[in-house]
């Protein structure tokens, strides 16, 4: 996958078969925010799923945001059930390295999270992010409601306009419903990795182009 060849997503038939149950356990609580990692979550909170390159640095961007209740990293958008990190890195699962963000919409809006998402990586790079190359590093948004979908599409269109005006290429971000694309939590050592390893690798970096917010908000959307 990494020796000069362009990464290619596997078909469902080519993907690793995975397993019916996880092969590891996930910690109970977030090491920074102190809240549970796994649901069910308190009433009134919402869930957003994003992929923007290596999930270590991506997760930190979101847990540092006011109004975010918990975050966890995992694998999403592919075909292999309950994958391991090694399997995701093989390119044979179809999954992204994703971040699940549980947030209080009365404090931070979904639109504000989208702004952070767009500005924290380069969404025009296809199957890579910076020096990280592979299908698991592709940019993606997995939406949990029609309102999220409409808001995400509006933000993509608005950001494309400013990116184009700044000389950047076409956004390649995958934008799909989360339904039918389960989020599989990653291994314990990946959760809040940069809190446990403050000097650890972070490949997250944006284009330097600001994303406009307040773009055509959808009625009922947060």
PDB file of C-alpha atoms in Angstrom:
ATOM      1  CA  UNK A   1       0.000   0.000   0.000  1.00  0.00           C
ATOM      2  CA  UNK A   2       2.836   2.396   0.790  1.00  0.00           C
ATOM      3  CA  UNK A   3       5.518   1.676  -1.794  1.00  0.00           C
ATOM      4  CA  UNK A   4       4.703   4.291  -4.392  1.00  0.00           C
ATOM      5  CA  UNK A   5       1.343   2.779  -5.298  1.00  0.00           C
ATOM      6  CA  UNK A   6      -1.889   4.669  -4.885  1.00  0.00           C
ATOM      7  CA  UNK A   7      -3.949   3.212  -2.011  1.00  0.00           C
ATOM      8  CA  UNK A   8      -7.152   1.516  -3.132  1.00  0.00           C
ATOM      9  CA  UNK A   9     -10.210   0.720  -1.033  1.00  0.00           C
ATOM     10  CA  UNK A  10     -10.979  -2.992  -0.828  1.00  0.00           C
ATOM     11  CA  UNK A  11     -14.307  -4.352  -1.983  1.00  0.00           C
ATOM     12  CA  UNK A  12     -16.493  -6.091   0.618  1.00  0.00           C
ATOM     13  CA  UNK A  13     -15.301  -9.402  -0.827  1.00  0.00           C
ATOM     14  CA  UNK A  14     -11.622  -8.410  -0.510  1.00  0.00           C
ATOM     15  CA  UNK A  15     -11.947  -7.023   3.027  1.00  0.00           C
ATOM     16  CA  UNK A  16     -10.716  -8.911   6.065  1.00  0.00           C
ATOM     17  CA  UNK A  17     -13.459 -10.955   7.697  1.00  0.00           C
ATOM     18  CA  UNK A  18     -12.994  -9.575  11.212  1.00  0.00           C
ATOM     19  CA  UNK A  19     -14.799 -11.117  14.171  1.00  0.00           C
ATOM     20  CA  UNK A  20     -18.266 -11.061  15.758  1.00  0.00           C
ATOM     21  CA  UNK A  21     -17.030  -9.557  19.027  1.00  0.00           C
ATOM     22  CA  UNK A  22     -14.221  -7.127  19.979  1.00  0.00           C
ATOM     23  CA  UNK A  23     -10.880  -8.726  20.795  1.00  0.00           C
ATOM     24  CA  UNK A  24     -10.096  -6.119  23.473  1.00  0.00           C
ATOM     25  CA  UNK A  25     -11.826  -3.974  26.082  1.00  0.00           C
ATOM     26  CA  UNK A  26     -12.276  -0.193  26.066  1.00  0.00           C
ATOM     27  CA  UNK A  27     -11.595   1.937  29.181  1.00  0.00           C
ATOM     28  CA  UNK A  28     -14.636   3.117  31.122  1.00  0.00           C
ATOM     29  CA  UNK A  29     -13.813   6.827  31.263  1.00  0.00           C
ATOM     30  CA  UNK A  30     -12.119   9.613  29.336  1.00  0.00           C
ATOM     31  CA  UNK A  31      -8.712  10.398  30.843  1.00  0.00           C
ATOM     32  CA  UNK A  32      -9.193  14.172  30.383  1.00  0.00           C
ATOM     33  CA  UNK A  33     -12.935  14.812  30.582  1.00  0.00           C
ATOM     34  CA  UNK A  34     -13.705  12.088  33.117  1.00  0.00           C
ATOM     35  CA  UNK A  35     -16.944  11.014  31.433  1.00  0.00           C
ATOM     36  CA  UNK A  36     -17.813   7.531  30.120  1.00  0.00           C
ATOM     37  CA  UNK A  37     -16.486   6.667  26.683  1.00  0.00           C
ATOM     38  CA  UNK A  38     -19.316   4.396  25.632  1.00  0.00           C
ATOM     39  CA  UNK A  39     -23.064   5.021  25.527  1.00  0.00           C
ATOM     40  CA  UNK A  40     -25.839   5.254  26.295  1.00  0.00           C
ATOM     41  CA  UNK A  41     -25.093   8.948  26.796  1.00  0.00           C
ATOM     42  CA  UNK A  42     -27.104  11.431  28.902  1.00  0.00           C
ATOM     43  CA  UNK A  43     -30.285  12.836  27.405  1.00  0.00           C
ATOM     44  CA  UNK A  44     -29.807  16.026  25.423  1.00  0.00           C
ATOM     45  CA  UNK A  45     -26.354  15.154  24.097  1.00  0.00           C
ATOM     46  CA  UNK A  46     -25.668  14.457  20.428  1.00  0.00           C
ATOM     47  CA  UNK A  47     -23.110  12.324  18.586  1.00  0.00           C
ATOM     48  CA  UNK A  48     -20.910  13.331  15.655  1.00  0.00           C
ATOM     49  CA  UNK A  49     -18.381  11.170  13.792  1.00  0.00           C
ATOM     50  CA  UNK A  50     -15.394  12.601  11.924  1.00  0.00           C
ATOM     51  CA  UNK A  51     -12.272  11.248  10.212  1.00  0.00           C
ATOM     52  CA  UNK A  52      -9.411  13.638   9.479  1.00  0.00           C
ATOM     53  CA  UNK A  53      -6.199  11.670   9.418  1.00  0.00           C
ATOM     54  CA  UNK A  54      -4.357  10.085  12.356  1.00  0.00           C
ATOM     55  CA  UNK A  55      -6.932   9.861  15.117  1.00  0.00           C
ATOM     56  CA  UNK A  56      -4.508  10.720  17.944  1.00  0.00           C
ATOM     57  CA  UNK A  57      -4.245  14.399  17.109  1.00  0.00           C
ATOM     58  CA  UNK A  58      -7.773  14.584  15.737  1.00  0.00           C
ATOM     59  CA  UNK A  59      -9.265  13.416  19.037  1.00  0.00           C
ATOM     60  CA  UNK A  60      -7.336  16.033  21.017  1.00  0.00           C
ATOM     61  CA  UNK A  61      -8.728  18.829  18.833  1.00  0.00           C
ATOM     62  CA  UNK A  62     -12.240  17.862  19.872  1.00  0.00           C
ATOM     63  CA  UNK A  63     -11.723  17.096  23.567  1.00  0.00           C
ATOM     64  CA  UNK A  64     -10.213  20.567  23.951  1.00  0.00           C
ATOM     65  CA  UNK A  65     -13.470  22.110  22.693  1.00  0.00           C
ATOM     66  CA  UNK A  66     -15.923  23.542  25.216  1.00  0.00           C
ATOM     67  CA  UNK A  67     -19.226  21.696  25.119  1.00  0.00           C
ATOM     68  CA  UNK A  68     -17.697  18.338  24.144  1.00  0.00           C
ATOM     69  CA  UNK A  69     -18.736  15.769  26.776  1.00  0.00           C
ATOM     70  CA  UNK A  70     -16.563  12.847  25.682  1.00  0.00           C
ATOM     71  CA  UNK A  71     -14.515  11.622  22.726  1.00  0.00           C
ATOM     72  CA  UNK A  72     -13.220   8.265  21.634  1.00  0.00           C
ATOM     73  CA  UNK A  73     -11.297   6.987  18.654  1.00  0.00           C
ATOM     74  CA  UNK A  74     -12.142   4.030  16.483  1.00  0.00           C
ATOM     75  CA  UNK A  75     -12.651   2.572  13.039  1.00  0.00           C
ATOM     76  CA  UNK A  76     -15.590   3.392  10.765  1.00  0.00           C
ATOM     77  CA  UNK A  77     -16.793   3.422   7.186  1.00  0.00           C
ATOM     78  CA  UNK A  78     -15.418   0.067   6.119  1.00  0.00           C
ATOM     79  CA  UNK A  79     -16.434  -3.566   5.952  1.00  0.00           C
ATOM     80  CA  UNK A  80     -14.494  -5.498   8.626  1.00  0.00           C
ATOM     81  CA  UNK A  81     -16.396  -5.988  11.904  1.00  0.00           C
ATOM     82  CA  UNK A  82     -14.449  -5.344  15.122  1.00  0.00           C
ATOM     83  CA  UNK A  83     -11.078  -4.704  13.461  1.00  0.00           C
ATOM     84  CA  UNK A  84      -7.740  -4.297  15.181  1.00  0.00           C
ATOM     85  CA  UNK A  85      -5.357  -1.395  14.603  1.00  0.00           C
ATOM     86  CA  UNK A  86      -3.012  -3.638  12.632  1.00  0.00           C
ATOM     87  CA  UNK A  87      -5.875  -4.709  10.389  1.00  0.00           C
ATOM     88  CA  UNK A  88      -6.983  -1.109   9.811  1.00  0.00           C
ATOM     89  CA  UNK A  89      -3.406  -0.169   8.907  1.00  0.00           C
ATOM     90  CA  UNK A  90      -3.240  -2.993   6.368  1.00  0.00           C
ATOM     91  CA  UNK A  91      -5.710  -1.142   4.166  1.00  0.00           C
ATOM     92  CA  UNK A  92      -7.837  -4.263   3.958  1.00  0.00           C
ATOM     93  CA  UNK A  93     -10.739  -3.209   6.196  1.00  0.00           C
ATOM     94  CA  UNK A  94     -11.990  -0.134   4.326  1.00  0.00           C
ATOM     95  CA  UNK A  95     -12.241   1.735   7.634  1.00  0.00           C
ATOM     96  CA  UNK A  96     -11.124   5.257   8.439  1.00  0.00           C
ATOM     97  CA  UNK A  97      -9.406   6.289  11.648  1.00  0.00           C
ATOM     98  CA  UNK A  98     -12.403   8.083  13.125  1.00  0.00           C
ATOM     99  CA  UNK A  99     -13.261  10.188  16.168  1.00  0.00           C
ATOM    100  CA  UNK A 100     -16.630   9.983  17.887  1.00  0.00           C
ATOM    101  CA  UNK A 101     -17.564  13.307  19.487  1.00  0.00           C
ATOM    102  CA  UNK A 102     -20.363  13.432  22.072  1.00  0.00           C
ATOM    103  CA  UNK A 103     -21.391  17.035  22.624  1.00  0.00           C
ATOM    104  CA  UNK A 104     -23.911  19.333  24.272  1.00  0.00           C
ATOM    105  CA  UNK A 105     -25.620  21.256  21.458  1.00  0.00           C
ATOM    106  CA  UNK A 106     -26.654  23.994  23.907  1.00  0.00           C
ATOM    107  CA  UNK A 107     -22.951  24.811  24.365  1.00  0.00           C
ATOM    108  CA  UNK A 108     -21.322  23.946  21.028  1.00  0.00           C
ATOM    109  CA  UNK A 109     -23.198  23.549  17.746  1.00  0.00           C
ATOM    110  CA  UNK A 110     -22.659  20.847  15.157  1.00  0.00           C
ATOM    111  CA  UNK A 111     -21.771  23.653  12.766  1.00  0.00           C
ATOM    112  CA  UNK A 112     -18.960  24.788  15.082  1.00  0.00           C
ATOM    113  CA  UNK A 113     -17.640  21.224  15.229  1.00  0.00           C
ATOM    114  CA  UNK A 114     -17.676  21.144  11.424  1.00  0.00           C
ATOM    115  CA  UNK A 115     -15.641  24.356  11.347  1.00  0.00           C
ATOM    116  CA  UNK A 116     -13.059  22.714  13.619  1.00  0.00           C
ATOM    117  CA  UNK A 117     -13.097  19.597  11.438  1.00  0.00           C
ATOM    118  CA  UNK A 118     -12.477  21.483   8.188  1.00  0.00           C
ATOM    119  CA  UNK A 119      -9.778  23.751   9.623  1.00  0.00           C
ATOM    120  CA  UNK A 120      -7.851  20.947  11.366  1.00  0.00           C
ATOM    121  CA  UNK A 121      -6.814  19.010   8.258  1.00  0.00           C
ATOM    122  CA  UNK A 122      -6.477  19.247   4.479  1.00  0.00           C
ATOM    123  CA  UNK A 123      -9.662  17.704   3.066  1.00  0.00           C
ATOM    124  CA  UNK A 124      -8.394  17.707  -0.535  1.00  0.00           C
ATOM    125  CA  UNK A 125      -5.770  14.965  -0.245  1.00  0.00           C
ATOM    126  CA  UNK A 126      -7.733  11.788  -0.900  1.00  0.00           C
ATOM    127  CA  UNK A 127      -6.222   8.695   0.695  1.00  0.00           C
ATOM    128  CA  UNK A 128      -3.671  10.509   2.792  1.00  0.00           C
ATOM    129  CA  UNK A 129      -3.164  13.281   5.281  1.00  0.00           C
ATOM    130  CA  UNK A 130       0.217  14.948   5.093  1.00  0.00           C
ATOM    131  CA  UNK A 131       2.880  12.247   5.316  1.00  0.00           C
ATOM    132  CA  UNK A 132       0.360   9.620   6.416  1.00  0.00           C
ATOM    133  CA  UNK A 133      -0.667   7.592   3.375  1.00  0.00           C
ATOM    134  CA  UNK A 134      -3.429   4.998   3.254  1.00  0.00           C
ATOM    135  CA  UNK A 135      -7.174   4.621   2.853  1.00  0.00           C
ATOM    136  CA  UNK A 136      -7.582   4.773   6.640  1.00  0.00           C
ATOM    137  CA  UNK A 137      -6.409   8.419   6.599  1.00  0.00           C
ATOM    138  CA  UNK A 138      -9.107   9.677   4.233  1.00  0.00           C
ATOM    139  CA  UNK A 139     -11.315  12.582   5.268  1.00  0.00           C
ATOM    140  CA  UNK A 140     -14.883  11.638   6.208  1.00  0.00           C
ATOM    141  CA  UNK A 141     -18.038  12.801   7.956  1.00  0.00           C
ATOM    142  CA  UNK A 142     -20.587  10.208   9.074  1.00  0.00           C
ATOM    143  CA  UNK A 143     -23.878  11.910   9.923  1.00  0.00           C
ATOM    144  CA  UNK A 144     -26.453  10.864  12.528  1.00  0.00           C
ATOM    145  CA  UNK A 145     -29.545  12.723  11.275  1.00  0.00           C
ATOM    146  CA  UNK A 146     -30.929  14.454   8.205  1.00  0.00           C
ATOM    147  CA  UNK A 147     -30.185  17.775   9.926  1.00  0.00           C
ATOM    148  CA  UNK A 148     -26.526  16.839  10.378  1.00  0.00           C
ATOM    149  CA  UNK A 149     -26.338  15.719   6.759  1.00  0.00           C
ATOM    150  CA  UNK A 150     -27.798  18.986   5.456  1.00  0.00           C
ATOM    151  CA  UNK A 151     -25.522  21.084   7.678  1.00  0.00           C
ATOM    152  CA  UNK A 152     -22.440  19.068   6.701  1.00  0.00           C
ATOM    153  CA  UNK A 153     -23.218  19.419   2.989  1.00  0.00           C
ATOM    154  CA  UNK A 154     -23.749  23.168   3.359  1.00  0.00           C
ATOM    155  CA  UNK A 155     -20.446  23.530   5.210  1.00  0.00           C
ATOM    156  CA  UNK A 156     -18.624  21.504   2.540  1.00  0.00           C
ATOM    157  CA  UNK A 157     -19.972  23.756  -0.202  1.00  0.00           C
ATOM    158  CA  UNK A 158     -19.064  26.909   1.723  1.00  0.00           C
ATOM    159  CA  UNK A 159     -15.567  25.668   2.514  1.00  0.00           C
ATOM    160  CA  UNK A 160     -14.972  24.569  -1.085  1.00  0.00           C
ATOM    161  CA  UNK A 161     -15.607  28.114  -2.223  1.00  0.00           C
ATOM    162  CA  UNK A 162     -12.977  29.610   0.097  1.00  0.00           C
ATOM    163  CA  UNK A 163     -10.521  26.792  -0.600  1.00  0.00           C
ATOM    164  CA  UNK A 164     -10.869  27.314  -4.340  1.00  0.00           C
ATOM    165  CA  UNK A 165     -10.366  31.030  -3.874  1.00  0.00           C
ATOM    166  CA  UNK A 166      -7.142  30.270  -1.997  1.00  0.00           C
ATOM    167  CA  UNK A 167      -5.771  28.017  -4.730  1.00  0.00           C
ATOM    168  CA  UNK A 168      -6.584  24.649  -3.185  1.00  0.00           C
ATOM    169  CA  UNK A 169      -8.114  21.677  -4.956  1.00  0.00           C
ATOM    170  CA  UNK A 170     -11.388  19.801  -4.675  1.00  0.00           C
ATOM    171  CA  UNK A 171     -12.598  18.457  -1.347  1.00  0.00           C
ATOM    172  CA  UNK A 172     -12.471  14.644  -1.291  1.00  0.00           C
ATOM    173  CA  UNK A 173     -14.249  14.214   2.044  1.00  0.00           C
ATOM    174  CA  UNK A 174     -16.539  11.186   2.246  1.00  0.00           C
ATOM    175  CA  UNK A 175     -19.954  12.321   3.526  1.00  0.00           C
ATOM    176  CA  UNK A 176     -22.268   9.428   4.388  1.00  0.00           C
ATOM    177  CA  UNK A 177     -24.878   8.444   6.978  1.00  0.00           C
ATOM    178  CA  UNK A 178     -23.506   6.750  10.087  1.00  0.00           C
ATOM    179  CA  UNK A 179     -26.408   4.318   9.905  1.00  0.00           C
ATOM    180  CA  UNK A 180     -25.114   1.061   8.499  1.00  0.00           C
ATOM    181  CA  UNK A 181     -21.526   2.142   9.188  1.00  0.00           C
ATOM    182  CA  UNK A 182     -20.851   1.061  12.766  1.00  0.00           C
ATOM    183  CA  UNK A 183     -18.212   2.818  14.845  1.00  0.00           C
ATOM    184  CA  UNK A 184     -15.815   0.242  16.314  1.00  0.00           C
ATOM    185  CA  UNK A 185     -13.821   1.665  19.261  1.00  0.00           C
ATOM    186  CA  UNK A 186     -10.056   1.337  19.001  1.00  0.00           C
ATOM    187  CA  UNK A 187      -7.753  -0.320  21.493  1.00  0.00           C
ATOM    188  CA  UNK A 188      -7.281   1.164  24.980  1.00  0.00           C
ATOM    189  CA  UNK A 189      -3.835   2.597  24.250  1.00  0.00           C
ATOM    190  CA  UNK A 190      -5.227   4.694  21.384  1.00  0.00           C
ATOM    191  CA  UNK A 191      -7.886   6.367  23.536  1.00  0.00           C
ATOM    192  CA  UNK A 192      -6.725   9.894  24.506  1.00  0.00           C
ATOM    193  CA  UNK A 193      -3.267   8.884  23.276  1.00  0.00           C
ATOM    194  CA  UNK A 194      -1.819  12.410  23.330  1.00  0.00           C
ATOM    195  CA  UNK A 195      -2.942  12.911  26.920  1.00  0.00           C
ATOM    196  CA  UNK A 196      -1.034   9.785  27.931  1.00  0.00           C
ATOM    197  CA  UNK A 197       1.877  10.643  25.598  1.00  0.00           C
ATOM    198  CA  UNK A 198       2.077  14.472  25.401  1.00  0.00           C
ATOM    199  CA  UNK A 199       5.127  14.349  23.153  1.00  0.00           C
ATOM    200  CA  UNK A 200       3.607  11.764  20.843  1.00  0.00           C
ATOM    201  CA  UNK A 201       3.178  12.009  17.102  1.00  0.00           C
ATOM    202  CA  UNK A 202       0.444  14.301  15.792  1.00  0.00           C
ATOM    203  CA  UNK A 203       0.050  14.493  12.027  1.00  0.00           C
ATOM    204  CA  UNK A 204      -2.885  16.905  12.113  1.00  0.00           C
ATOM    205  CA  UNK A 205      -2.447  20.149  10.208  1.00  0.00           C
ATOM    206  CA  UNK A 206      -4.862  22.336   8.292  1.00  0.00           C
ATOM    207  CA  UNK A 207      -4.679  24.374   5.110  1.00  0.00           C
ATOM    208  CA  UNK A 208      -4.603  27.691   6.966  1.00  0.00           C
ATOM    209  CA  UNK A 209      -7.873  28.657   5.269  1.00  0.00           C
ATOM    210  CA  UNK A 210     -10.665  29.683   7.634  1.00  0.00           C
ATOM    211  CA  UNK A 211     -14.032  27.977   7.267  1.00  0.00           C
ATOM    212  CA  UNK A 212     -17.044  30.318   7.341  1.00  0.00           C
ATOM    213  CA  UNK A 213     -19.760  29.427   9.834  1.00  0.00           C
ATOM    214  CA  UNK A 214     -23.330  30.615  10.011  1.00  0.00           C
ATOM    215  CA  UNK A 215     -23.835  29.119   6.580  1.00  0.00           C
ATOM    216  CA  UNK A 216     -27.438  28.449   5.682  1.00  0.00           C
ATOM    217  CA  UNK A 217     -28.362  26.770   8.986  1.00  0.00           C
ATOM    218  CA  UNK A 218     -30.935  24.054   8.515  1.00  0.00           C
ATOM    219  CA  UNK A 219     -34.125  24.468  10.605  1.00  0.00           C
ATOM    220  CA  UNK A 220     -33.863  22.188  13.625  1.00  0.00           C
ATOM    221  CA  UNK A 221     -30.154  21.514  13.072  1.00  0.00           C
ATOM    222  CA  UNK A 222     -27.626  22.026  15.833  1.00  0.00           C
TER     223      UNK A 222
END
